[in-house]
Amino acid sequence: MNIDKTNSSSFIQSYQKMQVAPVAKTKPLQKEDELQISNEAKAMFEKNASVDIERQEKIQLLKAQVASGEYQVDAEKVADKVHQFWFDK
């Protein structure tokens, strides 16, 4: 007994005819990011730049002292700072 007399290839051909070409997607226009730095921020940066130079000089001096073995830790100052931090709030 033969129930279905359709040809399977005709279904595939019908389906292929129904397919529609995909619509090309366009990218939405995006505004580029912009950064504005205020004059106050620029002045703060320039001020910090001079402080950074002094700090780097101090760091280099401390590194040289540590490397040569001349750097000595003052235990009393360290203890005072620890005490101030924990108990003198």
Coordinates of N, CA and C in Angstrom, one line a residue:
M1 N 0.8 -1.2 0.0 CA 0.0 0.0 0.0 C 0.9 1.2 0.0
N2 N 0.6 2.2 -0.9 CA 1.3 3.4 -1.0 C 0.5 4.6 -0.6
I3 N 0.8 5.2 0.6 CA 0.0 6.3 1.1 C 0.5 7.6 0.6
D4 N 1.7 7.9 0.5 CA 2.3 9.2 0.1 C 2.9 9.1 -1.2
K5 N 2.3 9.8 -2.2 CA 2.9 9.7 -3.5 C 3.7 10.9 -3.9
T6 N 4.1 11.8 -2.9 CA 4.8 13.0 -3.2 C 6.3 12.6 -3.4
N7 N 7.0 13.4 -4.2 CA 8.4 13.2 -4.4 C 9.1 14.0 -3.4
S8 N 10.0 13.5 -2.6 CA 10.7 14.2 -1.6 C 11.6 15.3 -2.2
S9 N 12.1 15.2 -3.4 CA 12.9 16.3 -4.0 C 12.0 17.5 -4.3
S10 N 10.7 17.3 -4.5 CA 9.9 18.5 -4.8 C 9.7 19.3 -3.6
F11 N 9.7 18.7 -2.4 CA 9.6 19.5 -1.2 C 10.8 20.3 -1.0
I12 N 12.0 19.8 -1.2 CA 13.2 20.5 -1.1 C 13.2 21.7 -2.1
Q13 N 12.8 21.5 -3.3 CA 12.8 22.5 -4.3 C 11.8 23.6 -3.9
S14 N 10.7 23.3 -3.3 CA 9.7 24.3 -2.9 C 10.2 25.1 -1.8
Y15 N 10.9 24.5 -0.8 CA 11.5 25.2 0.3 C 12.6 26.1 -0.2
Q16 N 13.4 25.7 -1.1 CA 14.5 26.6 -1.6 C 13.9 27.8 -2.3
K17 N 12.8 27.6 -3.0 CA 12.2 28.8 -3.7 C 11.6 29.8 -2.7
M18 N 11.2 29.3 -1.5 CA 10.6 30.2 -0.5 C 11.6 31.0 0.2
Q19 N 12.8 30.6 0.3 CA 13.8 31.3 1.0 C 14.1 32.7 0.4
V20 N 14.2 33.7 1.3 CA 14.3 35.0 0.8 C 15.8 35.4 1.2
A21 N 16.4 36.2 0.3 CA 17.8 36.7 0.6 C 17.8 37.5 1.8
P22 N 18.8 37.3 2.7 CA 18.9 38.1 3.9 C 19.0 39.5 3.7
V23 N 18.4 40.3 4.5 CA 18.5 41.8 4.4 C 19.8 42.2 5.0
A24 N 20.5 43.1 4.2 CA 21.8 43.6 4.7 C 21.6 44.5 5.9
K25 N 22.3 44.2 6.9 CA 22.2 45.0 8.2 C 23.2 46.2 8.1
T26 N 22.7 47.3 8.4 CA 23.6 48.5 8.4 C 23.9 48.8 9.9
K27 N 25.1 49.2 10.0 CA 25.6 49.6 11.4 C 25.1 50.9 11.7
P28 N 24.5 51.0 12.9 CA 24.1 52.4 13.4 C 25.3 53.3 13.5
L29 N 25.0 54.5 13.2 CA 26.1 55.5 13.3 C 26.4 55.7 14.8
Q30 N 27.6 55.6 15.2 CA 28.0 55.8 16.6 C 28.9 57.0 16.7
K31 N 28.6 57.8 17.7 CA 29.4 59.0 18.0 C 30.7 58.5 18.7
E32 N 31.8 59.1 18.2 CA 33.1 58.7 18.8 C 33.2 59.2 20.3
D33 N 33.8 58.5 21.1 CA 34.0 59.0 22.5 C 34.9 60.2 22.5
E34 N 34.7 61.0 23.4 CA 35.4 62.3 23.5 C 35.8 62.5 24.9
L35 N 37.0 63.0 25.2 CA 37.5 63.3 26.5 C 37.9 64.7 26.6
Q36 N 37.5 65.4 27.6 CA 37.8 66.8 27.8 C 38.4 66.9 29.2
I37 N 39.6 67.5 29.3 CA 40.3 67.7 30.6 C 40.2 69.2 30.9
S38 N 39.8 69.5 32.1 CA 39.6 70.8 32.5 C 41.0 71.5 32.8
N39 N 41.0 72.8 32.8 CA 42.3 73.5 33.1 C 42.8 73.2 34.5
E40 N 41.8 73.0 35.4 CA 42.1 72.7 36.8 C 42.8 71.3 36.9
A41 N 42.3 70.4 36.2 CA 42.9 69.0 36.2 C 44.3 69.1 35.6
K42 N 44.5 69.8 34.5 CA 45.8 70.0 33.9 C 46.8 70.6 34.9
A43 N 46.3 71.6 35.6 CA 47.2 72.3 36.6 C 47.6 71.3 37.7
M44 N 46.6 70.5 38.2 CA 46.9 69.5 39.2 C 47.9 68.5 38.7
F45 N 47.8 68.0 37.5 CA 48.7 67.1 36.9 C 50.1 67.6 36.9
E46 N 50.2 68.9 36.4 CA 51.6 69.5 36.4 C 52.2 69.7 37.8
K47 N 51.3 70.0 38.7 CA 51.8 70.2 40.1 C 52.3 68.8 40.6
N48 N 51.5 67.8 40.4 CA 51.9 66.4 40.8 C 53.2 65.9 40.1
A49 N 53.4 66.4 38.9 CA 54.6 65.9 38.1 C 55.9 66.4 38.8
S50 N 55.9 67.6 39.4 CA 57.0 68.1 40.1 C 57.2 67.3 41.4
V51 N 56.1 67.0 42.1 CA 56.2 66.2 43.3 C 56.7 64.8 43.0
D52 N 56.3 64.3 41.9 CA 56.7 62.9 41.5 C 58.3 62.9 41.3
I53 N 58.8 63.9 40.7 CA 60.3 64.0 40.5 C 61.0 63.9 41.8
E54 N 60.5 64.7 42.8 CA 61.2 64.8 44.1 C 61.0 63.4 44.7
R55 N 59.8 62.8 44.6 CA 59.6 61.5 45.2 C 60.5 60.4 44.6
Q56 N 60.7 60.4 43.3 CA 61.6 59.5 42.6 C 63.0 59.6 43.0
E57 N 63.4 60.9 43.3 CA 64.8 61.1 43.7 C 65.0 60.5 45.1
K58 N 64.0 60.7 46.0 CA 64.0 60.2 47.3 C 64.1 58.6 47.3
I59 N 63.2 58.0 46.4 CA 63.2 56.6 46.3 C 64.5 56.0 45.8
Q60 N 65.1 56.7 44.8 CA 66.4 56.3 44.3 C 67.5 56.3 45.4
L61 N 67.5 57.4 46.2 CA 68.4 57.5 47.4 C 68.2 56.4 48.4
L62 N 67.0 56.1 48.7 CA 66.7 55.0 49.6 C 67.1 53.6 49.0
K63 N 66.9 53.4 47.8 CA 67.3 52.2 47.1 C 68.8 52.0 47.2
A64 N 69.5 53.1 46.9 CA 71.0 53.1 47.0 C 71.5 52.7 48.4
Q65 N 70.8 53.3 49.4 CA 71.2 53.1 50.8 C 71.0 51.6 51.2
V66 N 69.8 51.1 50.7 CA 69.5 49.7 51.1 C 70.5 48.8 50.4
A67 N 70.8 49.0 49.1 CA 71.7 48.2 48.3 C 73.1 48.2 48.9
S68 N 73.5 49.3 49.5 CA 74.9 49.4 50.0 C 74.9 49.0 51.5
G69 N 73.8 48.8 52.1 CA 73.7 48.4 53.5 C 73.8 49.5 54.5
E70 N 73.7 50.7 54.0 CA 73.8 51.9 54.9 C 72.5 52.3 55.5
Y71 N 71.4 51.8 55.0 CA 70.1 52.2 55.5 C 69.8 51.5 56.8
Q72 N 69.5 52.4 57.8 CA 69.2 51.9 59.2 C 67.7 52.2 59.5
V73 N 67.0 51.3 60.1 CA 65.6 51.5 60.5 C 65.6 52.0 61.9
D74 N 64.9 53.1 62.2 CA 64.8 53.6 63.5 C 63.6 52.9 64.2
A75 N 63.8 51.9 65.0 CA 62.7 51.1 65.6 C 61.8 51.9 66.4
E76 N 62.3 52.9 67.1 CA 61.5 53.7 68.0 C 60.5 54.5 67.1
K77 N 60.9 55.1 66.0 CA 60.0 55.8 65.1 C 58.9 54.8 64.5
V78 N 59.3 53.6 64.2 CA 58.3 52.7 63.6 C 57.3 52.3 64.7
A79 N 57.8 52.1 65.9 CA 56.8 51.8 67.0 C 55.9 52.9 67.3
D80 N 56.4 54.2 67.3 CA 55.5 55.3 67.5 C 54.4 55.4 66.4
K81 N 54.8 55.2 65.2 CA 53.8 55.3 64.1 C 52.8 54.2 64.2
V82 N 53.2 53.0 64.5 CA 52.3 51.9 64.7 C 51.3 52.2 65.8
H83 N 51.8 52.7 66.9 CA 51.0 53.1 68.1 C 50.0 54.2 67.7
Q84 N 50.4 55.2 67.0 CA 49.6 56.2 66.5 C 48.5 55.7 65.6
F85 N 48.8 54.8 64.7 CA 47.9 54.3 63.8 C 46.8 53.5 64.5
W86 N 47.1 52.7 65.5 CA 46.1 51.8 66.1 C 45.4 52.4 67.3
F87 N 46.1 53.3 68.0 CA 45.5 53.7 69.3 C 45.1 55.2 69.3
D88 N 45.7 56.1 68.5 CA 45.4 57.5 68.5 C 44.6 58.0 67.4
K89 N 43.4 57.4 67.3 CA 42.5 57.7 66.2 C 41.7 58.9 66.6

